[in-house]
Amino acid sequence: MARTGPQKYPGAVLDLFFGNGRYSGSDMEVNCGVIHTTEGPTLYDYNDGASAPTITSVPDFKNQRLVHHQHFDIDESARALVNKAGGVQTNTANAFQWELVGTCDPATSKKWTAQGIQHIYWPNPPDWAIREVAAVMQWLHKNHGIPLTGRPEWRAYPASYGATSVRMSFSEWTKFTGWCGHQHVPENDHGDPGALPFARILAVAKGQANPAPQEDDVALTDAEIKKVAAAAAEAVWVKALASPTAEPGTNPLRQAGTFLRWGDQHTADILAAIAELSAQVAALEARLTD
């Protein structure tokens, strides 16, 4: 089967390209994509290509982009899936395979964070990473016809591991086009990429949404600023009057003092809240005098 269309993703790094080596794959025409997560914070060599995907995308946090290291041509079978004897074909089933460097495991993400290891937790990626993933999906749709569709459920890890209800049957897999995760592929037990926000990514790829809704800045009128300032100040007294020690008919100023003395456990939080509200009031009043 001839390889049609461009075979290198624009700007891809070819430092670990295995398509002309020992593990070069079979020709095919991609019609689906399988998304993995590396469960490691860096790029690795996949044993000289023995277990490599089509592309590995490494976060460049400084420049807020993904650096795409391409390992095989787009229409060449990769090697990131288990393919058991009998059953169905996996790697050669017209599948573009994509490793996203990072983790889908909340426990791993928590550990890396504690260790100061910068990483992407793919169930909650930054907006720029969503844009970058969506851009690859757009390109593959335009140049290779992979539909901008996908599996409806992307189950959170570790519940996504093993023989779960989200994993496709042999029949579903052989007919599948669009996008899925490693957790969906038969003959495999991995649960990556976990609860990837696929619906958000897909909407961006289709040009239907920004990665995150952006609210337009709207200038407030002086009357609106006064109203917000008054509401912020009032909130202080509402908290004071809501104290369990409130007595009917108590002067609000005195009651506020009682409220602030309401136990050492709450005093710091209450003072912090009042300080924050006071700062908001000061900032709003400052705008009135500009």
Coordinates of C-alpha atoms in Angstrom, one line a residue:
M1 CA 0.0 0.0 0.0
A2 CA 1.5 3.3 -1.1
R3 CA 2.2 6.1 1.4
T4 CA 0.2 9.1 0.3
G5 CA 0.5 12.7 1.5
P6 CA 3.3 14.3 3.5
Q7 CA 5.2 11.8 5.6
K8 CA 6.9 14.2 8.0
Y9 CA 5.1 16.4 10.4
P10 CA 6.2 20.1 9.8
G11 CA 9.0 21.0 12.1
A12 CA 9.4 17.5 13.5
V13 CA 12.8 16.6 15.0
L14 CA 14.4 13.5 13.4
D15 CA 17.1 12.8 15.9
L16 CA 15.4 9.4 16.8
F17 CA 14.0 8.4 13.4
F18 CA 13.8 4.6 13.1
G19 CA 12.0 4.3 9.8
N20 CA 15.1 3.5 7.9
G21 CA 16.5 1.0 10.4
R22 CA 16.1 -2.4 12.0
Y23 CA 12.6 -1.6 13.2
S24 CA 11.2 0.1 10.2
G25 CA 7.5 -0.7 9.8
S26 CA 5.0 -1.7 7.1
D27 CA 3.3 0.7 4.7
M28 CA -0.2 1.7 5.5
E29 CA -2.7 4.6 5.2
V30 CA -3.5 6.0 8.6
N31 CA -7.2 6.5 9.4
C32 CA -7.0 6.5 13.2
G33 CA -4.8 7.9 16.0
V34 CA -3.9 6.3 19.3
I35 CA -2.8 8.7 22.1
H36 CA -0.4 7.4 24.8
T37 CA 1.3 9.1 27.7
T38 CA 5.0 8.2 28.4
E39 CA 4.5 8.1 32.2
G40 CA 8.0 9.6 32.3
P41 CA 9.0 13.3 32.2
T42 CA 11.5 13.1 29.4
L43 CA 12.1 11.6 26.0
Y44 CA 13.8 8.2 25.7
D45 CA 15.1 6.0 22.9
Y46 CA 12.6 3.2 22.9
N47 CA 15.3 0.6 22.7
D48 CA 16.5 1.8 19.3
G49 CA 12.9 1.9 18.0
A50 CA 11.7 -1.5 19.2
S51 CA 8.8 0.1 21.1
A52 CA 8.6 3.5 19.4
P53 CA 5.4 5.4 18.5
T54 CA 5.1 7.5 15.3
I55 CA 5.8 10.7 17.2
T56 CA 6.7 11.7 20.7
S57 CA 5.8 15.2 21.8
V58 CA 8.0 16.7 24.5
P59 CA 6.9 19.8 26.5
D60 CA 9.0 23.0 26.1
F61 CA 7.7 24.8 29.1
K62 CA 9.8 27.9 28.5
N63 CA 8.4 28.5 25.1
Q64 CA 5.0 26.9 25.8
R65 CA 5.1 24.5 22.9
L66 CA 5.5 20.8 22.2
V67 CA 8.6 19.6 20.4
H68 CA 7.6 16.7 18.1
H69 CA 10.3 13.9 17.7
Q70 CA 9.2 11.8 14.8
H71 CA 10.3 8.1 14.8
F72 CA 8.5 6.7 11.7
D73 CA 6.8 8.1 8.6
I74 CA 3.1 9.0 9.1
D75 CA 2.0 6.0 6.9
E76 CA 4.4 3.5 8.4
S77 CA 3.4 1.2 11.2
A78 CA 4.9 2.0 14.6
R79 CA 5.6 -0.3 17.6
A80 CA 4.0 1.2 20.7
L81 CA 1.1 -1.4 21.0
V82 CA 1.0 -4.9 22.1
N83 CA 0.1 -7.3 19.3
K84 CA -0.7 -10.7 20.5
A85 CA -0.8 -13.9 18.4
G86 CA -4.1 -14.4 16.8
G87 CA -6.9 -11.9 17.5
V88 CA -6.5 -8.6 15.6
Q89 CA -3.6 -6.5 14.3
T90 CA -2.8 -3.4 16.3
N91 CA 0.3 -1.6 15.2
T92 CA -0.3 -2.2 11.5
A93 CA -4.0 -1.4 11.7
N94 CA -3.6 2.0 10.0
A95 CA -2.9 3.6 13.4
F96 CA -0.9 6.8 13.9
Q97 CA 0.6 6.4 17.4
W98 CA 1.4 9.4 19.5
E99 CA 3.2 9.6 22.9
L100 CA 2.7 12.7 25.0
V101 CA 5.5 13.1 27.5
G102 CA 4.1 13.4 31.0
T103 CA 1.7 11.4 33.1
C104 CA -2.0 10.5 33.4
D105 CA -1.5 9.1 36.9
P106 CA -2.6 11.5 39.7
A107 CA -0.3 9.7 42.2
T108 CA 2.7 10.1 39.8
S109 CA 1.9 13.7 39.2
K110 CA 1.7 14.4 43.0
K111 CA 5.1 12.7 43.5
W112 CA 6.8 14.6 40.7
T113 CA 5.3 17.9 42.0
A114 CA 6.7 17.2 45.4
Q115 CA 10.1 16.4 43.8
G116 CA 10.1 19.6 41.8
I117 CA 9.9 17.8 38.5
Q118 CA 8.1 20.0 35.9
H119 CA 5.7 18.0 33.9
I120 CA 2.3 17.9 32.2
Y121 CA -0.5 16.1 34.0
W122 CA -2.5 15.2 30.9
P123 CA -5.9 15.0 32.4
N124 CA -5.5 18.8 33.2
P125 CA -3.0 20.1 30.6
P126 CA -2.2 23.8 30.2
D127 CA -4.1 25.7 27.5
W128 CA -1.0 25.9 25.3
A129 CA -0.6 22.1 25.3
I130 CA -4.2 21.7 24.2
R131 CA -3.6 24.1 21.3
E132 CA -0.5 22.1 20.3
V133 CA -2.3 18.7 20.4
A134 CA -5.2 20.1 18.5
A135 CA -2.8 21.5 15.8
V136 CA -1.4 18.0 15.1
M137 CA -4.9 16.6 14.9
Q138 CA -5.9 19.3 12.4
W139 CA -2.8 18.6 10.3
L140 CA -3.5 14.9 10.2
H141 CA -7.1 15.5 9.3
K142 CA -6.2 17.8 6.5
N143 CA -3.3 15.8 5.1
H144 CA -4.2 12.2 5.9
G145 CA -8.0 12.2 6.5
I146 CA -8.0 11.1 10.2
P147 CA -11.5 12.1 11.2
L148 CA -11.9 14.7 14.0
T149 CA -14.0 12.2 16.0
G150 CA -13.1 9.9 18.8
R151 CA -14.1 7.5 21.6
P152 CA -16.8 9.1 23.9
E153 CA -15.3 8.0 27.2
W154 CA -11.7 8.6 28.3
R155 CA -11.5 6.9 31.7
A156 CA -9.4 8.2 34.5
Y157 CA -6.3 6.2 35.5
P158 CA -5.9 3.8 37.3
A159 CA -9.6 2.7 36.6
S160 CA -8.7 2.7 32.9
Y161 CA -6.1 -0.1 33.3
G162 CA -6.9 -3.6 32.2
A163 CA -9.9 -5.2 30.7
T164 CA -12.5 -2.4 31.1
S165 CA -15.7 -1.5 29.4
V166 CA -14.0 1.3 27.4
R167 CA -11.6 -1.2 25.7
M168 CA -12.8 -1.9 22.1
S169 CA -13.8 -5.4 20.9
F170 CA -11.9 -6.8 18.0
S171 CA -14.8 -5.9 15.7
E172 CA -14.9 -2.3 17.0
W173 CA -11.2 -1.9 16.6
T174 CA -11.0 -3.2 13.0
K175 CA -13.7 -0.7 11.9
F176 CA -12.5 2.2 14.0
T177 CA -11.5 5.6 12.6
G178 CA -10.8 8.8 14.5
W179 CA -9.0 9.1 17.8
C180 CA -8.7 6.8 20.8
G181 CA -6.3 6.2 23.7
H182 CA -4.1 3.3 24.6
Q183 CA -6.8 2.4 27.1
H184 CA -9.2 1.7 24.2
V185 CA -7.1 -0.7 22.1
P186 CA -7.8 -4.5 22.3
E187 CA -5.0 -6.9 23.2
N188 CA -3.5 -4.2 25.5
D189 CA -4.0 -3.5 29.2
H190 CA -2.5 0.0 29.6
G191 CA -4.8 2.8 30.8
D192 CA -3.1 5.8 29.4
P193 CA -3.8 8.6 28.6
G194 CA -6.3 8.5 31.4
A195 CA -9.0 11.2 31.6
L196 CA -7.5 13.3 28.7
P197 CA -9.8 16.3 28.1
F198 CA -10.5 15.0 24.6
A199 CA -13.8 16.9 24.1
R200 CA -11.9 20.2 24.7
I201 CA -9.1 19.3 22.5
L202 CA -11.4 18.2 19.7
A203 CA -13.4 21.4 19.9
V204 CA -10.2 23.4 19.4
A205 CA -9.1 21.1 16.6
K206 CA -12.4 21.8 14.9
G207 CA -12.1 25.5 15.4
Q208 CA -15.2 25.5 17.6
A209 CA -13.6 26.8 20.8
N210 CA -10.5 28.3 22.4
P211 CA -8.6 26.0 24.8
A212 CA -10.2 27.9 27.7
P213 CA -13.0 30.4 27.5
Q214 CA -11.7 34.0 27.6
E215 CA -13.8 36.7 29.1
D216 CA -13.5 40.1 27.5
D217 CA -12.4 43.0 29.8
V218 CA -15.3 45.4 30.3
A219 CA -14.7 48.8 31.7
L220 CA -16.8 49.5 34.8
T221 CA -18.6 52.8 35.2
D222 CA -18.1 54.9 38.3
A223 CA -21.5 53.8 39.6
E224 CA -20.7 50.1 39.1
I225 CA -17.3 50.6 40.9
K226 CA -19.1 52.2 43.9
K227 CA -21.6 49.4 43.9
V228 CA -18.9 46.7 44.0
A229 CA -17.0 48.6 46.7
A230 CA -20.1 48.8 48.8
A231 CA -20.8 45.1 48.4
A232 CA -17.3 44.2 49.4
A233 CA -17.5 46.3 52.5
E234 CA -20.9 44.9 53.3
A235 CA -19.6 41.4 53.1
V236 CA -17.4 42.1 56.2
W237 CA -20.4 43.0 58.3
V238 CA -22.4 40.1 57.0
K239 CA -19.7 37.7 58.2
A240 CA -19.6 39.5 61.5
L241 CA -23.4 39.3 62.1
A242 CA -23.3 35.6 61.1
S243 CA -21.1 34.8 64.0
P244 CA -22.6 32.1 66.4
T245 CA -22.1 34.5 69.2
A246 CA -24.4 37.2 67.6
E247 CA -27.0 38.7 69.9
P248 CA -30.1 40.4 68.7
G249 CA -29.8 44.2 68.8
T250 CA -26.0 44.2 69.2
N251 CA -24.3 47.1 67.6
P252 CA -22.6 45.9 64.3
L253 CA -19.3 47.4 65.2
R254 CA -19.2 45.7 68.6
Q255 CA -20.5 42.5 67.0
A256 CA -17.7 42.7 64.5
G257 CA -15.2 42.8 67.3
T258 CA -16.9 39.8 68.9
F259 CA -16.7 38.0 65.5
L260 CA -13.0 38.6 65.2
R261 CA -12.4 37.2 68.7
W262 CA -14.4 34.1 67.8
G263 CA -11.8 31.5 68.6
D264 CA -8.1 31.2 67.7
Q265 CA -9.0 28.6 65.1
H266 CA -10.8 31.1 62.9
T267 CA -9.3 34.5 63.6
A268 CA -6.5 34.3 61.1
D269 CA -8.8 33.2 58.3
I270 CA -11.3 35.9 59.1
L271 CA -8.6 38.6 59.3
A272 CA -7.2 37.5 56.0
A273 CA -10.6 37.6 54.3
I274 CA -11.2 41.1 55.7
A275 CA -7.8 42.3 54.5
E276 CA -8.5 40.9 51.1
L277 CA -11.9 42.7 50.9
S278 CA -10.3 45.9 52.2
A279 CA -7.6 45.7 49.5
Q280 CA -10.3 45.3 46.9
V281 CA -12.2 48.3 48.2
A282 CA -9.0 50.4 48.2
A283 CA -8.2 49.4 44.7
L284 CA -11.7 50.3 43.5
E285 CA -11.6 53.6 45.3
A286 CA -8.3 54.3 43.7
R287 CA -9.8 53.9 40.3
L288 CA -12.4 56.5 41.1
T289 CA -9.7 59.1 41.8
D290 CA -7.6 58.4 38.7

